[in-house]
């Protein structure tokens, strides 16, 4: 006879923002599964009030330590739009290249240093390096390729 049980995980590590999970089982059957990732408001907009407009790219870059380019580029785009400025294709391509470098760096970080240890049964990439040094070194090289 199957018995119903509920599992609630109020805090999930290694997710962007804050995460939680709720699972309801009847024996082996999943009755309900809710996976929630949410980013609480941090009110970064308030940091820009009273500041000079040219400070926006540097201030917004601090919103995320992993993806500052996305915020810097967005701030530049917003200022250009507000001023009616059209940047040329070369600038657009340079921004795109910078943004793609950030993607490479960010994805390498997530795959090799956040996900791989979990998938392979380790608590951290440092612990994983004892048995899989070449994998960790490859992740470091790939991450560096995104920033070079």
mmCIF file of N, CA and C in Angstrom:
data_model
loop_
_atom_site.group_PDB
_atom_site.id
_atom_site.type_symbol
_atom_site.label_atom_id
_atom_site.label_comp_id
_atom_site.label_asym_id
_atom_site.label_seq_id
_atom_site.Cartn_x
_atom_site.Cartn_y
_atom_site.Cartn_z
ATOM 1 N N UNK A 1 0.836 -1.170 0.000
ATOM 2 C CA UNK A 1 0.000 0.000 0.000
ATOM 3 C C UNK A 1 0.888 1.243 0.000
ATOM 4 N N UNK A 2 0.688 2.079 -0.988
ATOM 5 C CA UNK A 2 1.498 3.280 -1.131
ATOM 6 C C UNK A 2 1.070 4.333 -0.118
ATOM 7 N N UNK A 3 2.046 5.058 0.361
ATOM 8 C CA UNK A 3 1.741 6.140 1.288
ATOM 9 C C UNK A 3 2.198 7.463 0.685
ATOM 10 N N UNK A 4 1.382 8.451 0.955
ATOM 11 C CA UNK A 4 1.688 9.777 0.441
ATOM 12 C C UNK A 4 2.722 10.440 1.334
ATOM 13 N N UNK A 5 3.671 11.127 0.704
ATOM 14 C CA UNK A 5 4.639 11.897 1.484
ATOM 15 C C UNK A 5 5.021 13.150 0.716
ATOM 16 N N UNK A 6 5.457 14.129 1.464
ATOM 17 C CA UNK A 6 5.834 15.413 0.887
ATOM 18 C C UNK A 6 7.260 15.742 1.274
ATOM 19 N N UNK A 7 7.987 16.296 0.327
ATOM 20 C CA UNK A 7 9.364 16.729 0.561
ATOM 21 C C UNK A 7 9.440 18.198 0.167
ATOM 22 N N UNK A 8 9.887 19.018 1.078
ATOM 23 C CA UNK A 8 10.045 20.447 0.792
ATOM 24 C C UNK A 8 11.494 20.836 1.045
ATOM 25 N N UNK A 9 12.109 21.436 0.061
ATOM 26 C CA UNK A 9 13.465 21.959 0.193
ATOM 27 C C UNK A 9 13.343 23.472 0.047
ATOM 28 N N UNK A 10 13.510 24.169 1.153
ATOM 29 C CA UNK A 10 13.289 25.615 1.151
ATOM 30 C C UNK A 10 14.436 26.399 0.540
ATOM 31 N N UNK A 11 15.614 25.797 0.483
ATOM 32 C CA UNK A 11 16.763 26.505 -0.075
ATOM 33 C C UNK A 11 17.559 25.553 -0.958
ATOM 34 N N UNK A 12 17.760 25.946 -2.201
ATOM 35 C CA UNK A 12 18.587 25.173 -3.125
ATOM 36 C C UNK A 12 19.860 25.953 -3.409
ATOM 37 N N UNK A 13 20.994 25.309 -3.283
ATOM 38 C CA UNK A 13 22.274 25.946 -3.585
ATOM 39 C C UNK A 13 22.560 25.846 -5.081
ATOM 40 N N UNK A 14 23.499 26.644 -5.508
ATOM 41 C CA UNK A 14 23.998 26.623 -6.890
ATOM 42 C C UNK A 14 22.946 26.964 -7.930
ATOM 43 N N UNK A 15 22.053 27.840 -7.595
ATOM 44 C CA UNK A 15 21.104 28.358 -8.581
ATOM 45 C C UNK A 15 21.259 29.878 -8.612
ATOM 46 N N UNK A 16 20.923 30.459 -9.740
ATOM 47 C CA UNK A 16 20.961 31.916 -9.879
ATOM 48 C C UNK A 16 19.749 32.483 -9.151
ATOM 49 N N UNK A 17 19.966 33.362 -8.208
ATOM 50 C CA UNK A 17 18.878 33.877 -7.386
ATOM 51 C C UNK A 17 18.670 32.954 -6.200
ATOM 52 N N UNK A 18 17.434 32.746 -5.834
ATOM 53 C CA UNK A 18 17.098 31.844 -4.734
ATOM 54 C C UNK A 18 16.192 30.758 -5.275
ATOM 55 N N UNK A 19 16.344 29.552 -4.759
ATOM 56 C CA UNK A 19 15.550 28.445 -5.273
ATOM 57 C C UNK A 19 14.930 27.614 -4.171
ATOM 58 N N UNK A 20 13.860 26.936 -4.531
ATOM 59 C CA UNK A 20 13.165 26.037 -3.614
ATOM 60 C C UNK A 20 12.509 24.930 -4.434
ATOM 61 N N UNK A 21 12.195 23.816 -3.757
ATOM 62 C CA UNK A 21 11.545 22.698 -4.431
ATOM 63 C C UNK A 21 10.524 22.069 -3.488
ATOM 64 N N UNK A 22 9.393 21.694 -4.056
ATOM 65 C CA UNK A 22 8.347 20.996 -3.318
ATOM 66 C C UNK A 22 7.985 19.759 -4.125
ATOM 67 N N UNK A 23 7.987 18.602 -3.476
ATOM 68 C CA UNK A 23 7.696 17.335 -4.145
ATOM 69 C C UNK A 23 6.663 16.574 -3.324
ATOM 70 N N UNK A 24 5.615 16.077 -3.997
ATOM 71 C CA UNK A 24 4.590 15.269 -3.334
ATOM 72 C C UNK A 24 4.551 13.923 -4.045
ATOM 73 N N UNK A 25 4.736 12.855 -3.275
ATOM 74 C CA UNK A 25 4.782 11.496 -3.813
ATOM 75 C C UNK A 25 3.672 10.644 -3.219
ATOM 76 N N UNK A 26 3.228 9.685 -4.008
ATOM 77 C CA UNK A 26 2.355 8.620 -3.527
ATOM 78 C C UNK A 26 3.084 7.344 -3.901
ATOM 79 N N UNK A 27 3.808 6.798 -2.940
ATOM 80 C CA UNK A 27 4.687 5.678 -3.249
ATOM 81 C C UNK A 27 5.797 6.175 -4.160
ATOM 82 N N UNK A 28 5.892 5.596 -5.347
ATOM 83 C CA UNK A 28 6.881 6.016 -6.337
ATOM 84 C C UNK A 28 6.311 7.017 -7.340
ATOM 85 N N UNK A 29 5.010 7.263 -7.276
ATOM 86 C CA UNK A 29 4.357 8.159 -8.230
ATOM 87 C C UNK A 29 4.478 9.618 -7.778
ATOM 88 N N UNK A 30 4.921 10.451 -8.694
ATOM 89 C CA UNK A 30 5.022 11.882 -8.419
ATOM 90 C C UNK A 30 3.652 12.513 -8.631
ATOM 91 N N UNK A 31 3.082 13.055 -7.555
ATOM 92 C CA UNK A 31 1.782 13.716 -7.633
ATOM 93 C C UNK A 31 1.925 15.198 -7.964
ATOM 94 N N UNK A 32 2.974 15.803 -7.448
ATOM 95 C CA UNK A 32 3.185 17.227 -7.680
ATOM 96 C C UNK A 32 4.667 17.530 -7.514
ATOM 97 N N UNK A 33 5.175 18.356 -8.394
ATOM 98 C CA UNK A 33 6.558 18.812 -8.300
ATOM 99 C C UNK A 33 6.586 20.279 -8.683
ATOM 100 N N UNK A 34 7.084 21.092 -7.784
ATOM 101 C CA UNK A 34 7.225 22.520 -8.050
ATOM 102 C C UNK A 34 8.672 22.909 -7.804
ATOM 103 N N UNK A 35 9.270 23.485 -8.815
ATOM 104 C CA UNK A 35 10.652 23.947 -8.747
ATOM 105 C C UNK A 35 10.615 25.446 -8.956
ATOM 106 N N UNK A 36 11.045 26.183 -7.969
ATOM 107 C CA UNK A 36 10.914 27.638 -8.025
ATOM 108 C C UNK A 36 12.283 28.305 -7.913
ATOM 109 N N UNK A 37 12.556 29.153 -8.869
ATOM 110 C CA UNK A 37 13.743 29.998 -8.797
ATOM 111 C C UNK A 37 13.254 31.428 -8.926
ATOM 112 N N UNK A 38 13.610 32.241 -7.985
ATOM 113 C CA UNK A 38 13.154 33.622 -8.003
ATOM 114 C C UNK A 38 14.289 34.539 -7.573
ATOM 115 N N UNK A 39 14.256 35.704 -8.097
ATOM 116 C CA UNK A 39 15.248 36.727 -7.766
ATOM 117 C C UNK A 39 14.517 37.841 -7.026
ATOM 118 N N UNK A 40 14.770 37.983 -5.744
ATOM 119 C CA UNK A 40 14.087 39.051 -5.017
ATOM 120 C C UNK A 40 14.551 40.415 -5.522
ATOM 121 N N UNK A 41 13.717 41.431 -5.406
ATOM 122 C CA UNK A 41 14.129 42.758 -5.874
ATOM 123 C C UNK A 41 15.324 43.262 -5.077
ATOM 124 N N UNK A 42 16.261 43.859 -5.781
ATOM 125 C CA UNK A 42 17.441 44.408 -5.112
ATOM 126 C C UNK A 42 17.532 45.923 -5.279
ATOM 127 N N UNK A 43 16.626 46.495 -6.062
ATOM 128 C CA UNK A 43 16.481 47.940 -6.189
ATOM 129 C C UNK A 43 17.753 48.654 -6.656
ATOM 130 N N UNK A 44 18.446 48.058 -7.618
ATOM 131 C CA UNK A 44 19.644 48.693 -8.158
ATOM 132 C C UNK A 44 19.331 50.023 -8.837
ATOM 133 N N UNK A 45 18.089 50.185 -9.291
ATOM 134 C CA UNK A 45 17.718 51.435 -9.948
ATOM 135 C C UNK A 45 17.972 52.628 -9.025
ATOM 136 N N UNK A 46 17.804 52.424 -7.726
ATOM 137 C CA UNK A 46 17.985 53.511 -6.763
ATOM 138 C C UNK A 46 19.434 54.001 -6.738
ATOM 139 N N UNK A 47 20.388 53.130 -7.058
ATOM 140 C CA UNK A 47 21.795 53.545 -7.077
ATOM 141 C C UNK A 47 22.068 54.575 -8.165
ATOM 142 N N UNK A 48 21.238 54.585 -9.199
ATOM 143 C CA UNK A 48 21.461 55.484 -10.330
ATOM 144 C C UNK A 48 20.841 56.865 -10.130
ATOM 145 N N UNK A 49 19.928 56.977 -9.193
ATOM 146 C CA UNK A 49 19.274 58.272 -8.973
ATOM 147 C C UNK A 49 20.290 59.308 -8.505
ATOM 148 N N UNK A 50 20.246 60.471 -9.159
ATOM 149 C CA UNK A 50 21.135 61.562 -8.776
ATOM 150 C C UNK A 50 22.554 61.427 -9.307
ATOM 151 N N UNK A 51 22.827 60.379 -10.057
ATOM 152 C CA UNK A 51 24.171 60.160 -10.611
ATOM 153 C C UNK A 51 24.226 60.697 -12.032
ATOM 154 N N UNK A 52 25.420 60.943 -12.507
ATOM 155 C CA UNK A 52 25.599 61.378 -13.894
ATOM 156 C C UNK A 52 25.335 60.187 -14.806
ATOM 157 N N UNK A 53 24.738 60.443 -15.965
ATOM 158 C CA UNK A 53 24.340 59.355 -16.861
ATOM 159 C C UNK A 53 25.518 58.491 -17.291
ATOM 160 N N UNK A 54 26.707 59.094 -17.438
ATOM 161 C CA UNK A 54 27.855 58.303 -17.905
ATOM 162 C C UNK A 54 28.379 57.327 -16.844
ATOM 163 N N UNK A 55 27.885 57.434 -15.623
ATOM 164 C CA UNK A 55 28.263 56.483 -14.574
ATOM 165 C C UNK A 55 27.461 55.181 -14.656
ATOM 166 N N UNK A 56 26.347 55.203 -15.389
ATOM 167 C CA UNK A 56 25.437 54.047 -15.426
ATOM 168 C C UNK A 56 26.114 52.736 -15.832
ATOM 169 N N UNK A 57 26.946 52.703 -16.874
ATOM 170 C CA UNK A 57 27.557 51.411 -17.229
ATOM 171 C C UNK A 57 28.425 50.824 -16.110
ATOM 172 N N UNK A 58 29.176 51.670 -15.413
ATOM 173 C CA UNK A 58 30.028 51.156 -14.334
ATOM 174 C C UNK A 58 29.217 50.741 -13.111
ATOM 175 N N UNK A 59 28.178 51.484 -12.798
ATOM 176 C CA UNK A 59 27.340 51.136 -11.644
ATOM 177 C C UNK A 59 26.554 49.853 -11.922
ATOM 178 N N UNK A 60 25.935 49.761 -13.102
ATOM 179 C CA UNK A 60 25.118 48.583 -13.403
ATOM 180 C C UNK A 60 25.961 47.323 -13.555
ATOM 181 N N UNK A 61 27.236 47.471 -13.882
ATOM 182 C CA UNK A 61 28.109 46.296 -14.002
ATOM 183 C C UNK A 61 28.210 45.535 -12.687
ATOM 184 N N UNK A 62 27.948 46.198 -11.578
ATOM 185 C CA UNK A 62 28.056 45.551 -10.265
ATOM 186 C C UNK A 62 26.813 44.766 -9.885
ATOM 187 N N UNK A 63 25.799 44.796 -10.736
ATOM 188 C CA UNK A 63 24.589 44.022 -10.448
ATOM 189 C C UNK A 63 24.924 42.540 -10.374
ATOM 190 N N UNK A 64 25.788 42.073 -11.265
ATOM 191 C CA UNK A 64 26.153 40.652 -11.297
ATOM 192 C C UNK A 64 27.644 40.517 -11.566
ATOM 193 N N UNK A 65 28.335 39.826 -10.684
ATOM 194 C CA UNK A 65 29.768 39.625 -10.851
ATOM 195 C C UNK A 65 30.114 38.667 -11.969
ATOM 196 N N UNK A 66 29.169 37.833 -12.376
ATOM 197 C CA UNK A 66 29.427 36.862 -13.436
ATOM 198 C C UNK A 66 29.124 37.454 -14.807
ATOM 199 N N UNK A 67 28.158 38.346 -14.884
ATOM 200 C CA UNK A 67 27.749 38.861 -16.198
ATOM 201 C C UNK A 67 27.676 40.386 -16.239
ATOM 202 N N UNK A 68 28.767 41.083 -15.931
ATOM 203 C CA UNK A 68 28.724 42.546 -15.945
ATOM 204 C C UNK A 68 28.520 43.135 -17.335
ATOM 205 N N UNK A 69 29.011 42.461 -18.368
ATOM 206 C CA UNK A 69 28.914 42.995 -19.728
ATOM 207 C C UNK A 69 27.458 43.160 -20.152
ATOM 208 N N UNK A 70 26.610 42.226 -19.785
ATOM 209 C CA UNK A 70 25.191 42.320 -20.144
ATOM 210 C C UNK A 70 24.582 43.602 -19.585
ATOM 211 N N UNK A 71 24.911 43.926 -18.351
ATOM 212 C CA UNK A 71 24.356 45.122 -17.726
ATOM 213 C C UNK A 71 24.996 46.391 -18.277
ATOM 214 N N UNK A 72 26.305 46.356 -18.520
ATOM 215 C CA UNK A 72 26.968 47.518 -19.105
ATOM 216 C C UNK A 72 26.408 47.824 -20.493
ATOM 217 N N UNK A 73 26.262 46.788 -21.302
ATOM 218 C CA UNK A 73 25.743 46.969 -22.657
ATOM 219 C C UNK A 73 24.309 47.488 -22.623
ATOM 220 N N UNK A 74 23.507 46.949 -21.729
ATOM 221 C CA UNK A 74 22.121 47.420 -21.608
ATOM 222 C C UNK A 74 22.073 48.889 -21.203
ATOM 223 N N UNK A 75 22.947 49.287 -20.284
ATOM 224 C CA UNK A 75 22.990 50.691 -19.866
ATOM 225 C C UNK A 75 23.393 51.583 -21.037
ATOM 226 N N UNK A 76 24.385 51.153 -21.800
ATOM 227 C CA UNK A 76 24.812 51.925 -22.977
ATOM 228 C C UNK A 76 23.683 52.025 -23.995
ATOM 229 N N UNK A 77 23.021 50.903 -24.256
ATOM 230 C CA UNK A 77 21.903 50.909 -25.209
ATOM 231 C C UNK A 77 20.792 51.851 -24.751
ATOM 232 N N UNK A 78 20.490 51.845 -23.466
ATOM 233 C CA UNK A 78 19.433 52.715 -22.938
ATOM 234 C C UNK A 78 19.810 54.188 -23.091
ATOM 235 N N UNK A 79 21.072 54.514 -22.785
ATOM 236 C CA UNK A 79 21.511 55.909 -22.922
ATOM 237 C C UNK A 79 21.481 56.343 -24.382
ATOM 238 N N UNK A 80 21.932 55.473 -25.263
ATOM 239 C CA UNK A 80 21.930 55.800 -26.698
ATOM 240 C C UNK A 80 20.504 55.990 -27.211
ATOM 241 N N UNK A 81 19.626 55.112 -26.785
ATOM 242 C CA UNK A 81 18.225 55.221 -27.205
ATOM 243 C C UNK A 81 17.613 56.535 -26.705
ATOM 244 N N UNK A 82 17.874 56.858 -25.444
ATOM 245 C CA UNK A 82 17.326 58.089 -24.858
ATOM 246 C C UNK A 82 17.845 59.334 -25.571
ATOM 247 N N UNK A 83 19.101 59.268 -26.032
ATOM 248 C CA UNK A 83 19.709 60.427 -26.697
ATOM 249 C C UNK A 83 19.505 60.411 -28.210
ATOM 250 N N UNK A 84 18.899 59.350 -28.719
ATOM 251 C CA UNK A 84 18.693 59.251 -30.162
ATOM 252 C C UNK A 84 19.968 58.954 -30.930
ATOM 253 N N UNK A 85 20.926 58.325 -30.279
ATOM 254 C CA UNK A 85 22.213 58.007 -30.907
ATOM 255 C C UNK A 85 22.140 56.644 -31.579
ATOM 256 N N UNK A 86 22.620 56.575 -32.793
ATOM 257 C CA UNK A 86 22.720 55.305 -33.524
ATOM 258 C C UNK A 86 24.203 54.957 -33.628
ATOM 259 N N UNK A 87 24.610 53.838 -33.033
ATOM 260 C CA UNK A 87 26.016 53.434 -33.134
ATOM 261 C C UNK A 87 26.214 52.638 -34.415
ATOM 262 N N UNK A 88 27.432 52.701 -34.937
ATOM 263 C CA UNK A 88 27.676 52.036 -36.214
ATOM 264 C C UNK A 88 27.809 50.523 -36.042
ATOM 265 N N UNK A 89 27.818 49.849 -37.154
ATOM 266 C CA UNK A 89 27.842 48.385 -37.178
ATOM 267 C C UNK A 89 29.091 47.816 -36.512
ATOM 268 N N UNK A 90 30.220 48.497 -36.657
ATOM 269 C CA UNK A 90 31.464 48.015 -36.049
ATOM 270 C C UNK A 90 31.333 47.977 -34.524
ATOM 271 N N UNK A 91 30.750 49.007 -33.941
ATOM 272 C CA UNK A 91 30.535 49.026 -32.481
ATOM 273 C C UNK A 91 29.585 47.907 -32.081
ATOM 274 N N UNK A 92 28.523 47.711 -32.843
ATOM 275 C CA UNK A 92 27.569 46.636 -32.554
ATOM 276 C C UNK A 92 28.269 45.281 -32.574
ATOM 277 N N UNK A 93 29.123 45.060 -33.567
ATOM 278 C CA UNK A 93 29.846 43.777 -33.662
ATOM 279 C C UNK A 93 30.828 43.607 -32.511
ATOM 280 N N UNK A 94 31.518 44.670 -32.133
ATOM 281 C CA UNK A 94 32.445 44.591 -30.998
ATOM 282 C C UNK A 94 31.697 44.267 -29.702
ATOM 283 N N UNK A 95 30.553 44.897 -29.511
ATOM 284 C CA UNK A 95 29.742 44.600 -28.320
ATOM 285 C C UNK A 95 29.278 43.149 -28.328
ATOM 286 N N UNK A 96 28.867 42.683 -29.486
ATOM 287 C CA UNK A 96 28.408 41.290 -29.603
ATOM 288 C C UNK A 96 29.542 40.324 -29.269
ATOM 289 N N UNK A 97 30.748 40.620 -29.756
ATOM 290 C CA UNK A 97 31.900 39.765 -29.481
ATOM 291 C C UNK A 97 32.217 39.751 -27.977
ATOM 292 N N UNK A 98 32.166 40.911 -27.355
ATOM 293 C CA UNK A 98 32.399 41.009 -25.918
ATOM 294 C C UNK A 98 31.349 40.211 -25.147
ATOM 295 N N UNK A 99 30.101 40.334 -25.583
ATOM 296 C CA UNK A 99 28.995 39.618 -24.950
ATOM 297 C C UNK A 99 29.163 38.103 -25.114
ATOM 298 N N UNK A 100 29.568 37.660 -26.294
ATOM 299 C CA UNK A 100 29.787 36.221 -26.519
ATOM 300 C C UNK A 100 30.926 35.698 -25.646
ATOM 301 N N UNK A 101 31.961 36.506 -25.457
ATOM 302 C CA UNK A 101 33.040 36.115 -24.549
ATOM 303 C C UNK A 101 32.525 35.911 -23.137
ATOM 304 N N UNK A 102 31.627 36.802 -22.727
ATOM 305 C CA UNK A 102 31.030 36.653 -21.398
ATOM 306 C C UNK A 102 30.219 35.364 -21.308
ATOM 307 N N UNK A 103 29.480 35.029 -22.366
ATOM 308 C CA UNK A 103 28.720 33.771 -22.385
ATOM 309 C C UNK A 103 29.650 32.576 -22.222
ATOM 310 N N UNK A 104 30.748 32.573 -22.967
ATOM 311 C CA UNK A 104 31.699 31.456 -22.876
ATOM 312 C C UNK A 104 32.207 31.335 -21.446
ATOM 313 N N UNK A 105 32.630 32.449 -20.871
ATOM 314 C CA UNK A 105 33.163 32.444 -19.512
ATOM 315 C C UNK A 105 32.111 31.977 -18.514
ATOM 316 N N UNK A 106 30.904 32.506 -18.624
ATOM 317 C CA UNK A 106 29.828 32.179 -17.694
ATOM 318 C C UNK A 106 29.394 30.720 -17.816
ATOM 319 N N UNK A 107 29.222 30.245 -19.037
ATOM 320 C CA UNK A 107 28.779 28.863 -19.228
ATOM 321 C C UNK A 107 29.855 27.865 -18.796
ATOM 322 N N UNK A 108 31.116 28.177 -19.068
ATOM 323 C CA UNK A 108 32.195 27.295 -18.607
ATOM 324 C C UNK A 108 32.201 27.226 -17.083
ATOM 325 N N UNK A 109 32.024 28.362 -16.442
ATOM 326 C CA UNK A 109 31.963 28.398 -14.982
ATOM 327 C C UNK A 109 30.832 27.515 -14.468
ATOM 328 N N UNK A 110 29.647 27.675 -15.037
ATOM 329 C CA UNK A 110 28.498 26.893 -14.584
ATOM 330 C C UNK A 110 28.683 25.403 -14.850
ATOM 331 N N UNK A 111 29.096 25.046 -16.046
ATOM 332 C CA UNK A 111 29.212 23.628 -16.401
ATOM 333 C C UNK A 111 30.303 22.934 -15.601
ATOM 334 N N UNK A 112 31.503 23.503 -15.614
ATOM 335 C CA UNK A 112 32.644 22.818 -15.010
ATOM 336 C C UNK A 112 32.735 22.970 -13.496
ATOM 337 N N UNK A 113 32.276 24.095 -12.947
ATOM 338 C CA UNK A 113 32.512 24.345 -11.531
ATOM 339 C C UNK A 113 31.263 24.318 -10.662
ATOM 340 N N UNK A 114 30.091 24.393 -11.259
ATOM 341 C CA UNK A 114 28.862 24.281 -10.480
ATOM 342 C C UNK A 114 28.137 22.966 -10.764
ATOM 343 N N UNK A 115 27.960 22.630 -12.042
ATOM 344 C CA UNK A 115 27.196 21.426 -12.384
ATOM 345 C C UNK A 115 28.018 20.141 -12.331
ATOM 346 N N UNK A 116 29.184 20.125 -12.929
ATOM 347 C CA UNK A 116 29.975 18.885 -13.011
ATOM 348 C C UNK A 116 30.214 18.241 -11.646
ATOM 349 N N UNK A 117 30.591 19.000 -10.614
ATOM 350 C CA UNK A 117 30.772 18.344 -9.313
ATOM 351 C C UNK A 117 29.506 17.625 -8.841
ATOM 352 N N UNK A 118 28.351 18.237 -9.040
ATOM 353 C CA UNK A 118 27.095 17.582 -8.651
ATOM 354 C C UNK A 118 26.865 16.321 -9.473
ATOM 355 N N UNK A 119 27.035 16.424 -10.792
ATOM 356 C CA UNK A 119 26.793 15.278 -11.671
ATOM 357 C C UNK A 119 27.736 14.118 -11.371
ATOM 358 N N UNK A 120 28.960 14.439 -10.955
ATOM 359 C CA UNK A 120 29.957 13.395 -10.712
ATOM 360 C C UNK A 120 30.070 13.004 -9.244
ATOM 361 N N UNK A 121 29.240 13.581 -8.381
ATOM 362 C CA UNK A 121 29.193 13.167 -6.981
ATOM 363 C C UNK A 121 30.217 13.818 -6.070
ATOM 364 N N UNK A 122 30.625 15.044 -6.376
ATOM 365 C CA UNK A 122 31.590 15.757 -5.541
ATOM 366 C C UNK A 122 30.926 16.982 -4.927
ATOM 367 N N UNK A 123 31.465 17.412 -3.794
ATOM 368 C CA UNK A 123 30.927 18.600 -3.127
ATOM 369 C C UNK A 123 31.375 19.899 -3.785
ATOM 370 N N UNK A 124 32.504 19.855 -4.491
ATOM 371 C CA UNK A 124 33.030 21.072 -5.110
ATOM 372 C C UNK A 124 33.968 20.710 -6.259
ATOM 373 N N UNK A 125 34.308 21.706 -7.058
ATOM 374 C CA UNK A 125 35.269 21.497 -8.149
ATOM 375 C C UNK A 125 36.657 21.215 -7.591
ATOM 376 N N UNK A 126 36.960 21.787 -6.440
ATOM 377 C CA UNK A 126 38.268 21.536 -5.816
ATOM 378 C C UNK A 126 38.382 20.067 -5.445
ATOM 379 N N UNK A 127 37.335 19.524 -4.849
ATOM 380 C CA UNK A 127 37.330 18.097 -4.510
ATOM 381 C C UNK A 127 37.373 17.248 -5.783
ATOM 382 N N UNK A 128 36.624 17.650 -6.797
ATOM 383 C CA UNK A 128 36.577 16.916 -8.062
ATOM 384 C C UNK A 128 37.946 16.886 -8.741
ATOM 385 N N UNK A 129 38.737 17.942 -8.560
ATOM 386 C CA UNK A 129 40.052 18.036 -9.208
ATOM 387 C C UNK A 129 41.004 16.937 -8.757
ATOM 388 N N UNK A 130 40.798 16.402 -7.569
ATOM 389 C CA UNK A 130 41.678 15.314 -7.109
ATOM 390 C C UNK A 130 41.594 14.108 -8.035
ATOM 391 N N UNK A 131 40.391 13.812 -8.524
ATOM 392 C CA UNK A 131 40.193 12.651 -9.390
ATOM 393 C C UNK A 131 40.089 13.014 -10.870
ATOM 394 N N UNK A 132 39.742 14.259 -11.171
ATOM 395 C CA UNK A 132 39.502 14.678 -12.561
ATOM 396 C C UNK A 132 40.225 15.993 -12.853
ATOM 397 N N UNK A 133 41.505 16.002 -12.587
ATOM 398 C CA UNK A 133 42.293 17.234 -12.752
ATOM 399 C C UNK A 133 42.214 17.788 -14.175
ATOM 400 N N UNK A 134 42.312 16.920 -15.179
ATOM 401 C CA UNK A 134 42.302 17.406 -16.566
ATOM 402 C C UNK A 134 40.963 18.049 -16.927
ATOM 403 N N UNK A 135 39.879 17.546 -16.368
ATOM 404 C CA UNK A 135 38.559 18.134 -16.630
ATOM 405 C C UNK A 135 38.495 19.544 -16.035
ATOM 406 N N UNK A 136 38.953 19.698 -14.814
ATOM 407 C CA UNK A 136 38.944 21.007 -14.160
ATOM 408 C C UNK A 136 39.869 21.975 -14.899
ATOM 409 N N UNK A 137 41.031 21.503 -15.316
ATOM 410 C CA UNK A 137 41.955 22.361 -16.067
ATOM 411 C C UNK A 137 41.346 22.783 -17.403
ATOM 412 N N UNK A 138 40.628 21.873 -18.059
ATOM 413 C CA UNK A 138 39.953 22.214 -19.312
ATOM 414 C C UNK A 138 38.906 23.302 -19.059
ATOM 415 N N UNK A 139 38.172 23.170 -17.970
ATOM 416 C CA UNK A 139 37.185 24.187 -17.617
ATOM 417 C C UNK A 139 37.824 25.546 -17.367
ATOM 418 N N UNK A 140 38.976 25.551 -16.701
ATOM 419 C CA UNK A 140 39.693 26.805 -16.463
ATOM 420 C C UNK A 140 40.162 27.437 -17.771
ATOM 421 N N UNK A 141 40.670 26.606 -18.689
ATOM 422 C CA UNK A 141 41.120 27.128 -19.991
ATOM 423 C C UNK A 141 39.951 27.683 -20.795
ATOM 424 N N UNK A 142 38.838 26.969 -20.798
ATOM 425 C CA UNK A 142 37.667 27.427 -21.545
ATOM 426 C C UNK A 142 37.122 28.724 -20.947
ATOM 427 N N UNK A 143 37.075 28.790 -19.641
ATOM 428 C CA UNK A 143 36.624 30.016 -18.972
ATOM 429 C C UNK A 143 37.543 31.176 -19.335
ATOM 430 N N UNK A 144 38.831 30.939 -19.325
ATOM 431 C CA UNK A 144 39.802 31.983 -19.672
ATOM 432 C C UNK A 144 39.655 32.425 -21.125
ATOM 433 N N UNK A 145 39.317 31.490 -21.999
ATOM 434 C CA UNK A 145 39.125 31.838 -23.416
ATOM 435 C C UNK A 145 38.022 32.879 -23.579
ATOM 436 N N UNK A 146 37.036 32.834 -22.723
ATOM 437 C CA UNK A 146 35.960 33.816 -22.797
ATOM 438 C C UNK A 146 36.367 35.200 -22.349
ATOM 439 N N UNK A 147 37.403 35.293 -21.530
ATOM 440 C CA UNK A 147 37.822 36.600 -21.026
ATOM 441 C C UNK A 147 39.004 37.182 -21.782
ATOM 442 N N UNK A 148 39.687 36.377 -22.564
ATOM 443 C CA UNK A 148 40.869 36.874 -23.308
ATOM 444 C C UNK A 148 40.508 37.665 -24.536
#
